[in-house]
Coordinates of C-alpha atoms and ligand atoms in Angstrom, one line a residue:
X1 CA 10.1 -23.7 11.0
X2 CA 8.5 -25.9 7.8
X3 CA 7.0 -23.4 5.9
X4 CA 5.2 -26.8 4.2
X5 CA 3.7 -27.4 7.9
X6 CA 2.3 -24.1 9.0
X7 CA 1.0 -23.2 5.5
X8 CA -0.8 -27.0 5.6
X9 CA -2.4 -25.7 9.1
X10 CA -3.3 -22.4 7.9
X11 CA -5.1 -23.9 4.6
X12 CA -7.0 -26.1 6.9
X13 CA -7.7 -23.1 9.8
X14 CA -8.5 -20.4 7.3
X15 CA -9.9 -22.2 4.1
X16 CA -10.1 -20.3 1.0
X17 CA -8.6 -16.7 2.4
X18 CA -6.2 -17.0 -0.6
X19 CA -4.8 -13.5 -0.6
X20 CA -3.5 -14.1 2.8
X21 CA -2.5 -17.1 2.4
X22 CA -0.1 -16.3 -0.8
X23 CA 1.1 -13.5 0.6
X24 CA 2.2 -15.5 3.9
X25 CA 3.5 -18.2 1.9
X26 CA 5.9 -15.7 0.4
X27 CA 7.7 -14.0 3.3
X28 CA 7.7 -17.5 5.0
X29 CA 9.6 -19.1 2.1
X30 CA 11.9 -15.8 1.9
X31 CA 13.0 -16.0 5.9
X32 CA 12.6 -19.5 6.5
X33 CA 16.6 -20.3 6.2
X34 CA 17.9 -17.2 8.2
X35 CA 14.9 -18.0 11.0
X36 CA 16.4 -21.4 11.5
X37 CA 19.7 -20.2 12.4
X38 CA 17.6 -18.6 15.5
X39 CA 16.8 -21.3 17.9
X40 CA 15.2 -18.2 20.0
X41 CA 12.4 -17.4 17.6
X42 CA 11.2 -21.1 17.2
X43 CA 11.1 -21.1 21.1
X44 CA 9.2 -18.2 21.0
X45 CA 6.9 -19.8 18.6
X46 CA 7.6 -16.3 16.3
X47 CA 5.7 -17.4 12.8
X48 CA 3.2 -19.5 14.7
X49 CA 2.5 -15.8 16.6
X50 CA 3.2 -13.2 13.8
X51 CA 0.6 -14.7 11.1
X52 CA -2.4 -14.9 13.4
X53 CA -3.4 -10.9 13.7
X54 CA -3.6 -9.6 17.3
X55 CA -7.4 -9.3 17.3
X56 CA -9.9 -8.6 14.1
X57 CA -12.9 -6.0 15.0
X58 CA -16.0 -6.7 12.4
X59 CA -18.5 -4.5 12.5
X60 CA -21.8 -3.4 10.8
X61 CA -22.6 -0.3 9.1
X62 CA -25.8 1.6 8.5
X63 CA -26.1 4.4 6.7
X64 CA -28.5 6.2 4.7
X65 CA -28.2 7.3 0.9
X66 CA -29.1 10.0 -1.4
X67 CA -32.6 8.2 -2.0
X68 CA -33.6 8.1 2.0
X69 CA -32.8 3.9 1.8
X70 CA -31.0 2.2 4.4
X71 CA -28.1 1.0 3.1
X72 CA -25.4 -2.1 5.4
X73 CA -22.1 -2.7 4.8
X74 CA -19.6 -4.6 6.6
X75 CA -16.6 -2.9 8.3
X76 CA -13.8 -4.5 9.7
X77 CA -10.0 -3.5 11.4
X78 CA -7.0 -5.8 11.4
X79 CA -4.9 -5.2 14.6
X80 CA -1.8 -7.8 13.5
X81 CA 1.2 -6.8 15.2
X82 CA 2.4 -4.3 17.6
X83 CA 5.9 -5.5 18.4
X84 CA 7.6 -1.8 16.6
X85 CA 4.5 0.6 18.3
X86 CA 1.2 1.4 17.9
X87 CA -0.9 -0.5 14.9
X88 CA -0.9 1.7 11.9
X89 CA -2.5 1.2 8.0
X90 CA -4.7 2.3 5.7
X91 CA -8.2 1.7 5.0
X92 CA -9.9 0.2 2.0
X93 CA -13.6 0.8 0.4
X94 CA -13.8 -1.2 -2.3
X95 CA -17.0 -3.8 -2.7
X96 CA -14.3 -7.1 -2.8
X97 CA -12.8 -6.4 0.8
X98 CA -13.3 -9.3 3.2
X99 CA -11.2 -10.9 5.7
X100 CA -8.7 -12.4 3.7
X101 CA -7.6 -9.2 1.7
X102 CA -7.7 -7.4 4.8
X103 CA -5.6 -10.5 6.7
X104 CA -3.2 -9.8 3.8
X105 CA -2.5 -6.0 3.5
X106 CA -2.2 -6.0 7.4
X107 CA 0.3 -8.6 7.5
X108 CA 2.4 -7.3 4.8
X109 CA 2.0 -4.1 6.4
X110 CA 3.5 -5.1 9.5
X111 CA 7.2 -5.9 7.5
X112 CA 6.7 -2.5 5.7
X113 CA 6.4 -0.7 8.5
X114 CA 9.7 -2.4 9.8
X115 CA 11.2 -1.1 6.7
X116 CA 10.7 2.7 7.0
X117 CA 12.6 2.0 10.6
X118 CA 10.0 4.2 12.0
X119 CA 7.7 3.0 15.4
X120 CA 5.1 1.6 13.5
X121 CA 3.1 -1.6 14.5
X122 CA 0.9 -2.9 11.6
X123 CA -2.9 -3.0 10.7
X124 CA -5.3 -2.6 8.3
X125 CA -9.4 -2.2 7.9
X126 CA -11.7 -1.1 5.6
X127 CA -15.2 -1.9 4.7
X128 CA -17.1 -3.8 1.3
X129 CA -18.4 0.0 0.8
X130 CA -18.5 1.3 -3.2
X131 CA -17.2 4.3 -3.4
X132 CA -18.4 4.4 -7.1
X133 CA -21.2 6.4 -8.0
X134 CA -21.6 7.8 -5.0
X135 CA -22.4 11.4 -4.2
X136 CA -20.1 13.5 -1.7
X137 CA -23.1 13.5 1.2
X138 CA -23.0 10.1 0.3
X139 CA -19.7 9.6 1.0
X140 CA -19.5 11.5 4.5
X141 CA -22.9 9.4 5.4
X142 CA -21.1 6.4 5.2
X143 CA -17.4 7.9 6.5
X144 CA -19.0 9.3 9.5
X145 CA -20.8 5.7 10.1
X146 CA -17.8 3.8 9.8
X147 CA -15.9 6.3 12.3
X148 CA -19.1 5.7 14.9
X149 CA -18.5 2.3 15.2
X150 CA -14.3 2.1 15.3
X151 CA -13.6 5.3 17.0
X152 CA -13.1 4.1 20.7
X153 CA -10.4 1.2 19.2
X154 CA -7.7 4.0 17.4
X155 CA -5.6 7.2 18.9
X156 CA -2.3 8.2 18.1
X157 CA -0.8 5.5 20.6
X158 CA -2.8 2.3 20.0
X159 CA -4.2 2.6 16.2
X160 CA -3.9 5.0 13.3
X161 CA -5.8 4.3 9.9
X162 CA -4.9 6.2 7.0
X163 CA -6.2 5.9 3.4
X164 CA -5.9 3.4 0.7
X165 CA -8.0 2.1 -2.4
X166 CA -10.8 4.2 -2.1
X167 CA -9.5 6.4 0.7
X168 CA -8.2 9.5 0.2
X169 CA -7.9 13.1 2.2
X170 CA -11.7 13.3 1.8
X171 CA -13.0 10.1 3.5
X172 CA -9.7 11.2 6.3
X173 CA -11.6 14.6 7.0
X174 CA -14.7 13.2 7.3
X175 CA -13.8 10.5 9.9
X176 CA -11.5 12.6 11.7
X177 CA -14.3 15.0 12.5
X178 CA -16.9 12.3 13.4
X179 CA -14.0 10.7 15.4
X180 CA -13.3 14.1 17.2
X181 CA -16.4 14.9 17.5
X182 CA -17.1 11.3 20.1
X183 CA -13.0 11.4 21.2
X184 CA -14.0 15.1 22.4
X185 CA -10.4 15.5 22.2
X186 CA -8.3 17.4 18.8
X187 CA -6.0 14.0 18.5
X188 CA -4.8 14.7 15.1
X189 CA -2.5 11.5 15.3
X190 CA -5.4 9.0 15.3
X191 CA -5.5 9.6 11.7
X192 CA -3.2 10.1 8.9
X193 CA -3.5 11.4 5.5
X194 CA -5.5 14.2 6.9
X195 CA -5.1 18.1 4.9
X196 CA -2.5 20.5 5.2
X197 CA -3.8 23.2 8.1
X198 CA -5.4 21.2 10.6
X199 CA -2.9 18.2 10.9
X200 CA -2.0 17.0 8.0
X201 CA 1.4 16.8 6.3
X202 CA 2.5 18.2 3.3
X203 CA 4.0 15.8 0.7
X204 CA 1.5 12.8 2.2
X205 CA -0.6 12.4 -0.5
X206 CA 2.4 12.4 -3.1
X207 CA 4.5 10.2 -0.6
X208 CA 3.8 6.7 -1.9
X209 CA 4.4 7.5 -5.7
X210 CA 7.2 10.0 -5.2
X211 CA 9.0 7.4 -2.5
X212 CA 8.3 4.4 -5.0
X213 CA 10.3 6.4 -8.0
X214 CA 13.1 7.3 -5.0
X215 CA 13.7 3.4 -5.0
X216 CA 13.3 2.9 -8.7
X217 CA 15.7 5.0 -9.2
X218 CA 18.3 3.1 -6.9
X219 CA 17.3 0.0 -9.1
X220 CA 17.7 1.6 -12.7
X221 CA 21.4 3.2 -11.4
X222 CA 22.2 -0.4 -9.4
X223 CA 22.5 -1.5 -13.6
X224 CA 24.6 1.5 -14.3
X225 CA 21.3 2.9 -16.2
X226 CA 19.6 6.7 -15.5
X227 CA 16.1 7.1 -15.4
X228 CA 16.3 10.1 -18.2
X229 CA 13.4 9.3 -21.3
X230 CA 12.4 5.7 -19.5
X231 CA 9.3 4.5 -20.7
X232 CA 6.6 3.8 -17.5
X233 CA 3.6 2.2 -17.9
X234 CA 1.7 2.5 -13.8
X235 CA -1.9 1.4 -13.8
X236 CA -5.0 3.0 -11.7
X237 CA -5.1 6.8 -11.6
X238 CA -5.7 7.1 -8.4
X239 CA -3.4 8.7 -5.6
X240 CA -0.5 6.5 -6.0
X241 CA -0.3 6.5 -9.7
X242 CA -0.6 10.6 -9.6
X243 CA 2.4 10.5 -7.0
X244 CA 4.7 8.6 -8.8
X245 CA 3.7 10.1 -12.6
X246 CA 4.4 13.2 -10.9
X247 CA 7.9 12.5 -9.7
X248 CA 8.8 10.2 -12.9
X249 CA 8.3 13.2 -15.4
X250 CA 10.5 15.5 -12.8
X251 CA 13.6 12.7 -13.0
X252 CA 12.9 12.9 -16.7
X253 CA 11.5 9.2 -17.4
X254 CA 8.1 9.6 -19.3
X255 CA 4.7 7.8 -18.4
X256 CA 3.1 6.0 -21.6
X257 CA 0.1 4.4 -19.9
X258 CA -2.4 4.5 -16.8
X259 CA -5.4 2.6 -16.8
X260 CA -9.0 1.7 -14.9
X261 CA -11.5 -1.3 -14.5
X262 CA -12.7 0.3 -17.9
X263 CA -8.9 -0.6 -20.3
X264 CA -5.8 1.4 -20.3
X265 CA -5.2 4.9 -21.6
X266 CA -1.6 5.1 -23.8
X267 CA -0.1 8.2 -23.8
X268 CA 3.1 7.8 -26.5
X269 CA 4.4 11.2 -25.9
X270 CA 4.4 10.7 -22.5
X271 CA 2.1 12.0 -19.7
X272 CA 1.7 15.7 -19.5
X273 CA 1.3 18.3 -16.5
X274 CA -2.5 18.9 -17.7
X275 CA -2.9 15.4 -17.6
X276 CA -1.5 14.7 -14.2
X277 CA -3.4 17.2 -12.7
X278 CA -7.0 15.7 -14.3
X279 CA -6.0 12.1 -12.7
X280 CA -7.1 14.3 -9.5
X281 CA -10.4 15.5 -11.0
X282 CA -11.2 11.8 -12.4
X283 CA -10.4 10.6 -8.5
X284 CA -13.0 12.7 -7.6
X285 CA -15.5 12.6 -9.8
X286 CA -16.2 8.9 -8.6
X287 CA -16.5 7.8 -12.0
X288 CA -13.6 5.5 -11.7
X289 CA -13.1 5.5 -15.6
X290 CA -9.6 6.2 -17.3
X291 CA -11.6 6.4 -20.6
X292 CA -12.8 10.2 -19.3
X293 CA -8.6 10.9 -19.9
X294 CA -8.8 10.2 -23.6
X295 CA -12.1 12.5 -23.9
X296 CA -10.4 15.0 -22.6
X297 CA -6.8 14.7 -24.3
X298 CA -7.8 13.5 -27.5
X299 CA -5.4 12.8 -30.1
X300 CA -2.7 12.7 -27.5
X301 CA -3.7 9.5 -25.6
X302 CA -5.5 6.4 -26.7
X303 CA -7.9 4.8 -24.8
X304 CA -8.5 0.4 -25.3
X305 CA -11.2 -1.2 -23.6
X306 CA -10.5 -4.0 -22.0
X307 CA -7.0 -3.6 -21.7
X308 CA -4.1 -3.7 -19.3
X309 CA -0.9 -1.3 -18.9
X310 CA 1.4 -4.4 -19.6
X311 CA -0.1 -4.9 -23.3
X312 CA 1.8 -1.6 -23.8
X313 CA 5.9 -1.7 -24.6
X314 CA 8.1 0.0 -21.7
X315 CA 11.3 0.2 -19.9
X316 CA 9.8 -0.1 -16.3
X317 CA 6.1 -1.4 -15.4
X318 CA 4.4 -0.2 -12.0
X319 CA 1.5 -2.0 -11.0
X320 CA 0.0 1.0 -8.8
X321 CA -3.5 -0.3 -8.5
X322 CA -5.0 -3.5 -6.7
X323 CA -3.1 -6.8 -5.5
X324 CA -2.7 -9.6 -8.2
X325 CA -3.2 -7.1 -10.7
X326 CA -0.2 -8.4 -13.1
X327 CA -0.1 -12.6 -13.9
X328 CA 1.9 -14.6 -15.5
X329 CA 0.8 -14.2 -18.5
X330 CA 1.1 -10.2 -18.2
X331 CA 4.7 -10.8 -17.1
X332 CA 5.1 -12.8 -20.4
X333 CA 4.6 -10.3 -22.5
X334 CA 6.2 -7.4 -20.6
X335 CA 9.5 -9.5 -20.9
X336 CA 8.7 -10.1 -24.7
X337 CA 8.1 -6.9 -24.8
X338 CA 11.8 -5.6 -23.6
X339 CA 11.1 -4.5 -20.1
X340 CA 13.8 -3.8 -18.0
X341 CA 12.5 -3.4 -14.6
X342 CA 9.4 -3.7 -12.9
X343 CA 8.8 -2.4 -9.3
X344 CA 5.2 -3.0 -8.0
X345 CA 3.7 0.3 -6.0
X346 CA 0.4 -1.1 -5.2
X347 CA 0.6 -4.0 -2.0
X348 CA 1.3 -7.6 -3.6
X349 CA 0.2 -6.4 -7.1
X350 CA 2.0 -9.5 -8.9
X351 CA 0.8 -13.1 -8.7
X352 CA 3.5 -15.5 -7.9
X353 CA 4.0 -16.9 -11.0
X354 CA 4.8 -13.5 -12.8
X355 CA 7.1 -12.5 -9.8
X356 CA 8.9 -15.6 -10.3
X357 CA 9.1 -15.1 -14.5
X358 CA 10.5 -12.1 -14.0
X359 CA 12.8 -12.9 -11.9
X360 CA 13.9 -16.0 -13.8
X361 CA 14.3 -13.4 -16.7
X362 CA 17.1 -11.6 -15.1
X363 CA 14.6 -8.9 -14.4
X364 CA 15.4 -6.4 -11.1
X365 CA 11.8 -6.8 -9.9
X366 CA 10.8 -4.7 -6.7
X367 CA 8.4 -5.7 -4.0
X368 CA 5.3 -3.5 -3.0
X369 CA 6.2 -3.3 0.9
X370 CA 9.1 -2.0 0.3
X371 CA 8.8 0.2 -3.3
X372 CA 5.5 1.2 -1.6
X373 CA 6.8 2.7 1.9
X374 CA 6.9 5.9 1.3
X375 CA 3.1 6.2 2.2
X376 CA 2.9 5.3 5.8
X377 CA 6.8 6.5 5.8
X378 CA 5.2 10.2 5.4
X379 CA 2.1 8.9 7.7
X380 CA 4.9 8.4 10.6
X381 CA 6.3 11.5 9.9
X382 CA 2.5 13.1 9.9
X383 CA 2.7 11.7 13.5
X384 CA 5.3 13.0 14.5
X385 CA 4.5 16.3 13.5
X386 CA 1.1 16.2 15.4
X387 CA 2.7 14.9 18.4
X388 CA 5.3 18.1 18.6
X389 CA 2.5 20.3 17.2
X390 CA 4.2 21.5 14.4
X391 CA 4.2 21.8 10.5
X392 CA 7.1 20.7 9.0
X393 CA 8.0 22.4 5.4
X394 CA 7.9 20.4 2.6
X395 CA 11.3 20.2 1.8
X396 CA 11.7 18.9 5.5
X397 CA 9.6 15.8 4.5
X398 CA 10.2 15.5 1.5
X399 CA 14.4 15.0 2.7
X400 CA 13.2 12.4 5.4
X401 CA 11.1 10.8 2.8
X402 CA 14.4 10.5 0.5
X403 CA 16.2 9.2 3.5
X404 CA 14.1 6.3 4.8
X405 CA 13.5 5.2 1.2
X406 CA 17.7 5.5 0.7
X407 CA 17.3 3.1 4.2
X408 CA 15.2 0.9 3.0
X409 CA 16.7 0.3 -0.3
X410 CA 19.9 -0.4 1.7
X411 CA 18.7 -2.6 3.3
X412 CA 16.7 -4.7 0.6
X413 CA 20.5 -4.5 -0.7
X414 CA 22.0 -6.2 2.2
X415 CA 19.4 -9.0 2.8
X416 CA 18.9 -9.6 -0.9
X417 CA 22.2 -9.5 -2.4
X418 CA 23.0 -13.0 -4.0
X419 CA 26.1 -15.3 -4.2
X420 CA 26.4 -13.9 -8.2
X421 CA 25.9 -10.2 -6.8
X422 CA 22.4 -10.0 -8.8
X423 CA 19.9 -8.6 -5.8
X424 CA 17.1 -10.4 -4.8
X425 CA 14.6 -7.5 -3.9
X426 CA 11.7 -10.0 -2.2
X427 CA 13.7 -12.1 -0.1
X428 CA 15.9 -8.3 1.2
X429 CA 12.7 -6.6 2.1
X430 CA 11.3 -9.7 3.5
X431 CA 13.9 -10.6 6.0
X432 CA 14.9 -7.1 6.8
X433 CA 11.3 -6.6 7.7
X434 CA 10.9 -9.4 9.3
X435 CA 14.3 -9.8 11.7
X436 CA 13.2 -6.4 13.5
X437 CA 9.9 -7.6 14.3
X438 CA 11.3 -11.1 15.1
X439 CA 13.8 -9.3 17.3
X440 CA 11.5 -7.0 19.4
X441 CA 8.9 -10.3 19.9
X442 CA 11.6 -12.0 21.8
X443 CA 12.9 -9.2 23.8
X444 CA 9.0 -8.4 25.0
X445 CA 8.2 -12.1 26.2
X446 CA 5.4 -14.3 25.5
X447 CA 2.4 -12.3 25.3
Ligands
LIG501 O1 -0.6 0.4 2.0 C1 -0.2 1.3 2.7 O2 1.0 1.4 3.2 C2 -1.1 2.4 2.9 N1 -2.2 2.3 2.5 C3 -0.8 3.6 3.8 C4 -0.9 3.3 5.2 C5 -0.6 4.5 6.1 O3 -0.9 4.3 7.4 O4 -0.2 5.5 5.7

């Protein structure tokens, strides 16, 4: 393989899909030594195969809103790879998703899922649908839309979607209804994420953030360091940024800022209970504003428009929100500012040139598909659950969760660790990831 070669074809096949493109370009530069030592993947033409998805569905959808106007939106579904099992991902309604993001999140999906060790192909879908400002009915309208269009491509054994930016255990319920309603059949596995009592799993929709502090935790003690009075900064305040604020204050590090599209919200005292729990009623409110978290805590948090989490000082920064979310220049000043690790819980949320400033800093920097895992970790588990037709106790999750994350960061340790002993976090997750899928390609032929 020349990564040089394939990226030059892909540029030309698949002009400006830039996210998917950059986040190709990076687990092909991280693999590309170890996958020429194997003359059977270049015979089996693996990367030529792995970074053109299985099949795309793109799809309309009609619905109607609150005003009796016909709204369209696009809706799409990234099958990519189903070497490890059945294609599984979230979904994402947010009015930027197109191909390319899609193309992106699936593919790194599909080494994430490798990660968790668990039978897991990857996907990802979505739709360009704005969840903001709209009203519940609203939301089911266009759930239940989306569903009527997709349903007869997922099931527990060929697809399961889950949530993700915009995507949480409402939007779950209201397409696993419509999609029971047309299977005619109670397949709880054809959907993760769902509630607690008719399928769901406990501890899913803490899973991302509390898995992505399990891992941060390994980095902070690889230095010798605790995570006792660490300063976090995590942007969003959506579900992944209420997971892992939730399980940093319980392993005694304390969270100084979150933010939105609208600035950032510091919190110098550090992130209370009250305050965790009204990241859940801003999520719902579809507002999608952190500046409703200063209203309602004044004098104990500070809200800045215009703002990002990195302006403010801190021991470890989690970019918990949207890909590309932290440049160069935000990676500047978080290393000016004295940061001491930064792991990345939202999918690719660093630009390439921060990734690489941080790293040239000395900076332990971990990537999202494997500090991120956790999520469709516990969606596997949610599976398996369904399939046996039983409720696991939370404590029984939550141990599995501890233990795949434990597995993963093993292994980001073994594929990462460098001639100095200093652990390079990307290239471990990337080739761990990638070998298994590699590996299972070959053995299943040319198909
Ligand atoms: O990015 C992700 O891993 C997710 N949005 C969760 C996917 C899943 O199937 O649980």
């Amino acid at each position: 393989m020349k990564v040089n070669e394939i990226m030059a074809n892909l540029e030309a096949k698949h002009p400006g899909e830039n996210e998917y493109l950059q986040a190709v370009r990076e687990v092909l530069e991280t693999v590309e030594e170890e996958y020429n030592k194997h003359p059977e993947y270049e015979a089996a033409k693996i990367v030529e195969r792995l970074v053109e998805p299985d099949r795309i569905f793109k799809f309309r959808v009609v619905w109607v809103d609150d005003k009796g106007q016909t709204q369209v939106n696009l809706g799409y579904r990234v099958q990519y790879n189903a070497a490890l099992g059945a294609y599984k991902g979230g979904l994402r309604f947010h009015p930027k998703v197109n191909e390319s993001m899609l193309k992106f999140l699936g593919f790194e999906q599909i080494f994430k899922n490798s990660l968790t060790m668990l039978p897991l192909g990857g996907g990802k879908g979505g739709a360009d649908f704005d969840p903001v400002g709209k009203s519940d009915a609203e939301i089911m309208r266009f759930c239940q839309a989306f569903v009527y269009e997709l349903w007869r491509n997922i099931g527990p054994d060929q697809d399961s979607p889950a949530g993700d930016v915009g995507v949480g255990g409402r939007e779950i319920g209201y397409m696993y209804g419509m999609y029971k309603k047309l299977a005619r059949e109670h397949s709880t596995g054809a959907l993760t994420g769902k509630s607690y009592g008719w399928g769901g799993s406990l501890i899913r929709p803490e899973a991302t953030g509390f898995g992505a502090m399990y891992y941060v935790k390994h980095m902070v003690e690889e230095k010798g360091d605790t995570m006792q009075g660490k300063k976090i900064t995590l942007s969003g305040f959506g579900n992944v940024a209420w997971g892992a604020a939730t399980k940093a204050v319980e392993l005694g590090a304390k969270v100084v800022a979150i933010s939105g599209p609208d600035g950032v919200c510091e919190i110098p005292d550090g992130i209370t209970k009250e305050m965790i729990d009204y990241m859940l009623v801003m999520r719902a409110s579809n507002r999608n504003k952190v500046q409703d978290m200063a209203d309602k805590f004044p004098g104990q948090c500070k809200f800045t428009a215009g703002k990002k989490s990195w302006s403010v000082k801190c021991d470890i920064a989690c970019p918990s929100a949207f890909q590309n979310e932290l440049a160069e220049e935000d990676a500047k000043q978080l290393i000016a500012n004295g940061v001491k690790y930064v792991a990345e819980i939202s999918n690719m949320g660093s630009q390439p040139g921060a990734i690489k400033a941080i790293q040239a800093a000395g900076i332990p920097f971990g990537p999202g598909k494997a500090v991120n895992a956790g999520g469709v970790a516990t969606s596997g588990l949610e599976i398996c659950q369904n399939a046996e037709h039983r409720n696991w106790t939370a404590e029984e999750v939550d141990k599995n969760l501890h233990a795949i994350m434990d597995n993963i960061y093993a292994q980001c340790v073994k594929y990462g660790r460098k001639a100095d002993g200093t652990i390079d976090y990307v290239k471990g997750a990337n080739l761990a990831g990638f070998m298994r899928v590699a590996d299972a390609m070959v053995a299943q032929g040319i198909i």
